[in-house]
Short mmCIF file of C-alpha atoms in Angstrom, two decimals:
data_model
loop_
_atom_site.label_atom_id
_atom_site.label_comp_id
_atom_site.label_asym_id
_atom_site.label_seq_id
_atom_site.Cartn_x
_atom_site.Cartn_y
_atom_site.Cartn_z
CA MET A 1 9.56 52.23 13.62
CA ARG A 2 10.32 54.03 17.26
CA GLY A 3 10.82 57.34 17.85
CA VAL A 4 11.57 59.83 20.37
CA ILE A 5 8.54 63.61 20.46
CA MET A 6 8.07 65.55 22.58
CA TYR A 7 5.21 67.20 22.89
CA ALA A 8 5.15 69.85 25.39
CA PRO A 9 8.03 70.84 28.55
CA GLY A 10 8.63 67.22 30.97
CA ASP A 11 5.86 65.39 28.17
CA VAL A 12 8.51 63.17 26.27
CA ARG A 13 7.12 60.13 24.65
CA VAL A 14 8.69 57.27 22.50
CA GLU A 15 6.24 56.74 19.79
CA ASP A 16 5.37 54.48 16.31
CA ARG A 17 7.11 56.58 13.80
CA GLU A 18 7.07 56.75 9.40
CA LYS A 19 10.11 56.06 8.84
CA PRO A 20 11.96 58.69 7.22
CA THR A 21 12.97 58.55 3.07
CA ILE A 22 15.24 60.21 1.15
CA VAL A 23 13.48 63.65 -0.31
CA GLU A 24 16.61 65.04 -2.37
CA PRO A 25 19.18 63.86 -3.95
CA THR A 26 21.68 65.10 -1.73
CA ASP A 27 19.92 63.55 1.27
CA ALA A 28 21.13 59.83 3.07
CA ILE A 29 19.55 57.86 5.59
CA ILE A 30 21.46 56.32 9.04
CA ARG A 31 20.26 53.36 10.23
CA ALA A 32 20.94 55.34 13.97
CA THR A 33 22.86 52.64 16.38
CA SER A 34 23.42 55.02 19.41
CA ALA A 35 21.84 58.51 19.61
CA CYS A 36 21.79 60.36 23.24
CA ILE A 37 20.16 63.59 25.12
CA CYS A 38 21.48 66.80 24.91
CA GLY A 39 22.15 69.90 27.53
CA SER A 40 20.24 72.00 24.83
CA ASP A 41 17.31 69.43 24.54
CA LEU A 42 16.31 70.49 28.25
CA TRP A 43 16.00 74.39 27.95
CA PRO A 44 12.49 72.98 26.21
CA TYR A 45 12.33 70.38 28.20
CA ARG A 46 11.91 72.88 31.37
CA GLY A 47 9.20 74.78 29.42
CA ALA A 48 12.33 77.74 29.45
CA GLU A 49 12.66 77.98 25.35
CA ASP A 50 9.93 77.95 23.29
CA ALA A 51 8.44 75.27 20.41
CA GLU A 52 6.39 74.70 18.48
CA TRP A 53 5.00 70.98 19.38
CA PRO A 54 5.46 67.97 18.34
CA VAL A 55 9.06 68.26 18.08
CA PRO A 56 11.33 65.20 16.89
CA MET A 57 14.06 64.57 19.78
CA GLY A 58 17.77 64.52 19.82
CA HIS A 59 20.63 65.90 16.79
CA GLU A 60 23.60 64.11 18.21
CA TYR A 61 24.12 60.76 16.11
CA VAL A 62 26.23 58.42 14.93
CA GLY A 63 25.16 54.36 11.96
CA VAL A 64 25.13 52.72 9.54
CA VAL A 65 24.22 54.15 6.37
CA GLU A 66 21.25 52.39 4.66
CA GLU A 67 20.52 54.34 1.58
CA ILE A 68 21.44 57.09 -0.16
CA GLY A 69 20.15 59.65 -2.80
CA ALA A 70 21.78 59.80 -5.95
CA GLU A 71 23.42 63.04 -6.36
CA VAL A 72 25.77 61.61 -2.78
CA ARG A 73 29.48 60.61 -3.35
CA ASN A 74 31.24 60.99 -0.30
CA VAL A 75 29.75 58.11 0.96
CA ALA A 76 28.77 54.66 0.67
CA VAL A 77 25.90 52.50 2.18
CA GLY A 78 27.05 50.04 4.61
CA ASP A 79 29.43 53.29 5.93
CA PHE A 80 29.49 53.72 9.53
CA VAL A 81 28.97 57.13 10.10
CA VAL A 82 29.38 60.52 11.95
CA GLY A 83 27.84 63.56 11.80
CA SER A 84 27.12 67.63 13.24
CA PHE A 85 23.80 68.79 14.49
CA PHE A 86 23.72 71.10 11.49
CA ALA A 87 24.33 69.43 8.09
CA SER A 88 26.31 71.85 5.16
CA ASP A 89 27.39 71.63 2.06
CA ASN A 90 31.33 72.14 3.19
CA THR A 91 32.11 74.08 -0.32
CA CYS A 92 30.96 77.63 -0.10
CA GLU A 93 33.46 79.85 1.75
CA ILE A 94 32.08 80.15 4.77
CA CYS A 95 32.21 76.31 5.46
CA LEU A 96 36.03 76.39 3.64
CA ALA A 97 36.52 79.27 6.17
CA GLY A 98 36.20 77.08 8.97
CA TYR A 99 32.23 78.39 10.01
CA GLN A 100 30.08 75.36 8.60
CA THR A 101 27.83 75.65 11.58
CA HIS A 102 26.68 78.87 9.17
CA CYS A 103 26.82 77.48 5.69
CA ILE A 104 24.55 79.49 3.95
CA HIS A 105 23.20 76.43 2.45
CA ARG A 106 22.70 75.10 6.63
CA GLN A 107 19.87 72.65 7.38
CA PRO A 108 18.97 71.00 10.46
CA GLY A 109 22.03 67.67 10.99
CA ALA A 110 18.86 65.28 12.32
CA ALA A 111 16.46 66.31 10.04
CA THR A 112 13.81 64.14 11.21
CA GLY A 113 15.58 63.61 14.78
CA SER A 114 18.23 61.64 15.72
CA GLN A 115 16.21 59.73 18.96
CA SER A 116 15.15 57.76 16.15
CA GLU A 117 15.84 53.98 14.56
CA TYR A 118 16.12 55.87 11.69
CA LEU A 119 17.43 59.68 10.36
CA ARG A 120 16.99 61.64 7.46
CA VAL A 121 20.35 63.44 6.84
CA PRO A 122 20.64 66.22 4.06
CA LEU A 123 23.78 67.71 2.22
CA ALA A 124 25.30 64.28 3.52
CA ASP A 125 28.57 64.92 1.32
CA GLY A 126 29.39 67.45 3.61
CA THR A 127 27.67 66.05 6.78
CA LEU A 128 29.09 62.96 7.39
CA ILE A 129 32.03 61.40 7.39
CA ALA A 130 32.73 57.66 7.34
CA THR A 131 34.97 56.49 9.84
CA PRO A 132 38.05 54.25 8.45
CA THR A 133 36.80 50.66 10.64
CA ARG A 134 34.16 50.00 12.52
CA PRO A 135 34.33 50.94 15.53
CA THR A 136 34.23 49.36 19.39
CA PRO A 137 31.81 50.09 21.54
CA GLU A 138 33.94 52.17 23.52
CA GLN A 139 35.22 53.71 20.35
CA GLU A 140 31.29 54.41 19.12
CA ARG A 141 31.10 56.25 22.65
CA GLY A 142 33.29 58.50 21.66
CA LEU A 143 32.32 59.15 18.26
CA LEU A 144 28.58 59.92 19.56
CA ALA A 145 29.83 62.61 21.25
CA ALA A 146 32.41 63.94 18.66
CA SER A 147 28.98 64.54 16.74
CA ASP A 148 28.39 67.76 19.02
CA VAL A 149 29.34 67.85 22.40
CA LEU A 150 33.23 67.19 21.97
CA GLY A 151 33.47 69.14 18.90
CA THR A 152 31.55 71.81 20.86
CA GLY A 153 33.69 71.70 23.46
CA TRP A 154 37.05 71.05 21.00
CA PHE A 155 35.62 74.93 19.27
CA ALA A 156 35.61 75.99 22.57
CA ALA A 157 39.17 75.96 23.81
CA VAL A 158 40.31 76.53 19.84
CA ALA A 159 37.54 80.18 20.66
CA ALA A 160 39.01 80.42 23.89
CA GLU A 161 43.17 80.38 22.09
CA ALA A 162 43.73 77.46 24.19
CA GLY A 163 47.43 76.69 24.29
CA PRO A 164 51.04 76.23 25.48
CA GLY A 165 51.61 78.27 28.57
CA LYS A 166 48.31 78.84 28.51
CA THR A 167 45.63 79.43 31.98
CA VAL A 168 42.23 77.98 30.74
CA ALA A 169 39.28 78.46 33.33
CA VAL A 170 36.35 76.63 31.89
CA VAL A 171 32.87 77.26 33.21
CA GLY A 172 30.18 75.02 33.44
CA ASP A 173 30.33 71.22 34.11
CA GLY A 174 28.20 69.65 32.52
CA ALA A 175 29.41 67.36 29.25
CA VAL A 176 30.68 70.03 26.89
CA GLY A 177 32.28 71.83 29.80
CA LEU A 178 33.93 68.85 30.72
CA LEU A 179 35.75 68.49 27.45
CA GLY A 180 36.63 71.57 26.56
CA ILE A 181 38.93 69.98 28.99
CA LEU A 182 39.71 68.03 27.44
CA ALA A 183 40.14 69.56 24.26
CA ALA A 184 42.41 72.21 25.99
CA LYS A 185 44.68 70.37 27.33
CA GLN A 186 45.20 68.45 24.09
CA LEU A 187 46.13 71.80 22.39
CA GLY A 188 48.89 71.96 25.29
CA ALA A 189 47.29 73.91 27.83
CA GLU A 190 49.84 74.30 30.88
CA ARG A 191 47.08 74.39 34.07
CA ILE A 192 43.30 74.39 33.92
CA ILE A 193 41.18 75.34 36.63
CA ALA A 194 37.46 73.95 36.15
CA PHE A 195 34.64 74.71 38.06
CA SER A 196 32.36 71.81 39.31
CA ARG A 197 30.39 72.00 43.19
CA HIS A 198 30.48 68.05 41.77
CA ALA A 199 32.95 65.63 43.14
CA ASP A 200 32.24 62.75 40.24
CA ARG A 201 32.74 65.33 37.66
CA GLN A 202 35.32 66.86 39.65
CA ALA A 203 37.19 63.49 39.30
CA LEU A 204 36.74 63.38 35.52
CA ALA A 205 37.22 67.09 35.11
CA ARG A 206 40.95 65.60 35.99
CA THR A 207 41.16 63.17 34.18
CA PHE A 208 40.60 65.11 31.89
CA GLY A 209 43.31 67.02 32.82
CA ALA A 210 42.29 69.82 35.01
CA THR A 211 44.67 71.21 37.58
CA ASP A 212 42.78 73.02 39.75
CA ILE A 213 39.42 73.29 41.14
CA VAL A 214 37.02 76.07 42.49
CA ARG A 215 34.07 75.74 43.88
CA GLU A 216 33.09 79.17 44.02
CA ARG A 217 30.71 80.91 41.56
CA GLY A 218 30.17 83.84 40.50
CA ASP A 219 32.28 87.02 42.08
CA GLU A 220 33.71 84.57 44.51
CA GLY A 221 34.72 82.11 41.96
CA VAL A 222 35.98 85.15 40.10
CA ALA A 223 38.27 86.25 42.72
CA LYS A 224 39.33 82.35 43.27
CA VAL A 225 40.92 82.57 39.77
CA LYS A 226 42.13 85.52 39.86
CA ALA A 227 44.15 84.36 43.42
CA LEU A 228 45.21 81.38 41.60
CA THR A 229 46.99 83.38 38.73
CA GLY A 230 48.68 86.18 40.75
CA GLY A 231 46.09 88.57 40.39
CA LEU A 232 45.54 89.05 36.17
CA GLY A 233 42.81 86.01 35.37
CA ALA A 234 43.55 83.03 33.08
CA HIS A 235 44.55 83.50 29.63
CA SER A 236 41.62 81.83 28.05
CA THR A 237 38.03 80.77 29.69
CA ILE A 238 35.59 78.29 28.26
CA GLU A 239 31.64 79.48 28.20
CA ALA A 240 29.97 76.33 28.61
CA VAL A 241 26.90 77.08 30.56
CA GLY A 242 24.62 80.63 28.54
CA THR A 243 23.26 82.24 31.30
CA GLN A 244 24.18 85.29 32.58
CA GLU A 245 25.90 84.94 35.31
CA SER A 246 27.99 82.23 33.44
CA MET A 247 28.87 84.24 30.87
CA MET A 248 29.88 87.26 33.08
CA GLN A 249 31.76 84.64 35.28
CA ALA A 250 33.79 83.92 32.38
CA ILE A 251 34.12 87.49 31.98
CA ARG A 252 35.47 88.96 34.61
CA ALA A 253 37.77 85.54 35.46
CA THR A 254 39.86 86.24 32.10
CA ARG A 255 42.84 88.34 31.82
CA ALA A 256 43.02 91.66 29.55
CA GLY A 257 43.98 90.72 26.43
CA GLY A 258 42.68 87.37 26.74
CA HIS A 259 40.27 84.89 24.77
CA VAL A 260 36.50 83.79 26.13
CA GLY A 261 35.54 80.33 23.92
CA TYR A 262 32.00 80.66 24.09
CA VAL A 263 29.52 77.97 23.85
CA GLY A 264 27.10 77.45 25.54
CA VAL A 265 23.88 78.78 23.73
CA ALA A 266 22.80 81.86 25.43
CA HIS A 267 19.40 82.70 27.11
CA GLY A 268 18.75 86.23 29.02
CA VAL A 269 22.55 86.76 29.05
CA SER A 270 22.56 90.73 28.42
CA LEU A 271 26.45 92.03 28.37
CA ASP A 272 27.09 95.52 29.78
CA GLY A 273 28.83 97.72 26.63
CA LEU A 274 30.97 99.94 29.39
CA GLU A 275 31.96 96.81 31.04
CA LEU A 276 32.99 94.81 27.82
CA PHE A 277 35.07 97.74 26.46
CA PHE A 278 36.82 98.59 29.61
CA SER A 279 37.64 94.39 30.20
CA GLY A 280 40.56 94.57 26.75
CA VAL A 281 39.01 90.42 27.00
CA HIS A 282 37.99 89.22 23.20
CA LEU A 283 34.66 86.94 22.47
CA HIS A 284 34.28 84.79 19.87
CA GLY A 285 31.76 82.09 19.81
CA GLY A 286 28.44 80.52 18.96
CA PRO A 287 27.19 77.11 17.58
CA ALA A 288 30.16 74.99 17.43
CA PRO A 289 31.72 74.31 13.64
CA VAL A 290 31.72 70.32 15.13
CA ARG A 291 32.50 69.46 10.82
CA ARG A 292 36.07 71.45 11.03
CA PHE A 293 36.75 69.37 13.69
CA LEU A 294 35.44 65.64 12.89
CA PRO A 295 38.36 64.24 11.02
CA GLU A 296 40.66 65.58 14.11
CA LEU A 297 38.67 63.77 16.63
CA ILE A 298 37.49 60.43 14.76
CA ASP A 299 41.18 59.72 14.25
CA LEU A 300 41.89 60.53 17.80
CA ILE A 301 38.94 58.27 19.18
CA MET A 302 39.49 55.68 16.46
CA THR A 303 43.07 55.71 17.53
CA ASP A 304 42.50 55.25 21.18
CA ARG A 305 44.01 59.10 22.03
CA ILE A 306 41.56 60.08 23.73
CA THR A 307 38.10 58.64 25.12
CA PRO A 308 35.05 61.32 25.10
CA GLY A 309 32.55 58.83 25.93
CA ASP A 310 33.94 58.82 29.10
CA VAL A 311 31.18 61.73 30.19
CA PHE A 312 28.16 58.93 29.23
CA ASP A 313 26.57 58.69 33.12
CA LEU A 314 24.31 56.21 31.66
CA THR A 315 23.98 53.76 29.16
CA LEU A 316 20.16 52.53 27.71
CA ILE A 317 20.42 49.22 25.28
CA ARG A 318 18.44 47.42 23.62
CA PRO A 319 19.37 45.30 20.39
CA GLY A 320 21.44 47.33 18.05
CA PHE A 321 20.65 50.57 19.73
CA ARG A 322 22.19 52.57 22.04
CA SER A 323 21.49 55.44 24.26
CA TYR A 324 23.27 57.26 26.04
CA ARG A 325 23.03 60.53 29.18
CA PHE A 326 25.53 63.57 29.77
CA PRO A 327 26.48 63.58 32.99
CA CYS A 328 23.61 66.65 33.73
CA PRO A 329 19.99 66.62 34.91
CA ALA A 330 17.96 65.22 31.67
CA VAL A 331 15.62 63.12 30.45
CA ALA A 332 16.39 58.81 29.65
CA VAL A 333 15.28 56.66 27.30
CA ARG A 334 13.88 54.03 29.20
CA ALA A 335 15.90 50.61 28.30
CA ASP A 336 12.35 48.93 27.33
CA SER A 337 10.98 52.16 25.12
CA TRP A 338 11.45 50.54 21.28
CA SER A 339 9.13 48.17 22.58
CA ALA A 340 6.56 49.68 24.86
#
């Protein structure tokens, strides 16, 4: 099969790879019909994160079940399925509490990399969910987003306690931030303030439910949010970047008693204990338990009530396979790469 491998920062290749096989009786082999590039792929690509090179790329996927292990019961060969970036048994106490990314048996969800024609998914019964029918192309785009960035944005909004009557600020206008806006709107937020300097993302933010756009960053951005909220700050803030500046902007833009949902993978973030102590702000976040939200998200997508696939700004197609790129600087698979 053909698959994508990163050998070093900036060195990404599509190569012939060995097709994965069943290793454990709880595994499933998936024929990927769509895959995409995540913002977290960019950290090692830019050299900002160490890795044990070479690295098979990809952890977001949808596709068709090709083979199952002897102990798999919840999905069958031929099912169209959605998974997430962590595999979980979905039966341990941590999973049952809704934190499948911290499952006591947690494993990489796409053990062999999802930017490939086939992938092995461990703990298939707890990780994969079959759709009720085969999705349309537009629905498939949405389901691919659900496998990570929509589920992550949704968790961020839930962690920030977005809801009716709330003002929500969103730090970060990449795919996760944009879908955090969509999630906040679906959860009933009254006002949604998007930090964005990009006209195309501002337009999509408004489509998803943003009511206000703030171009300023840092202390200027915080001051703008305070001005929009009577000097108090947002009730709920989504932090979807993972840098020192973005985390402090999120905390400082939130009113006392408010909540910050942080899902940007932290790089170089250090919090001042005294400032945090006197902020009165709640912090909750981490790797999103996407599996918790997948049933609801799949239903919303398959009934055409939301179209999260709108975040993709580039689609590359070969027969039977699509590769998408999110609206952020990224390396994308070439259209002819599988035969290159």
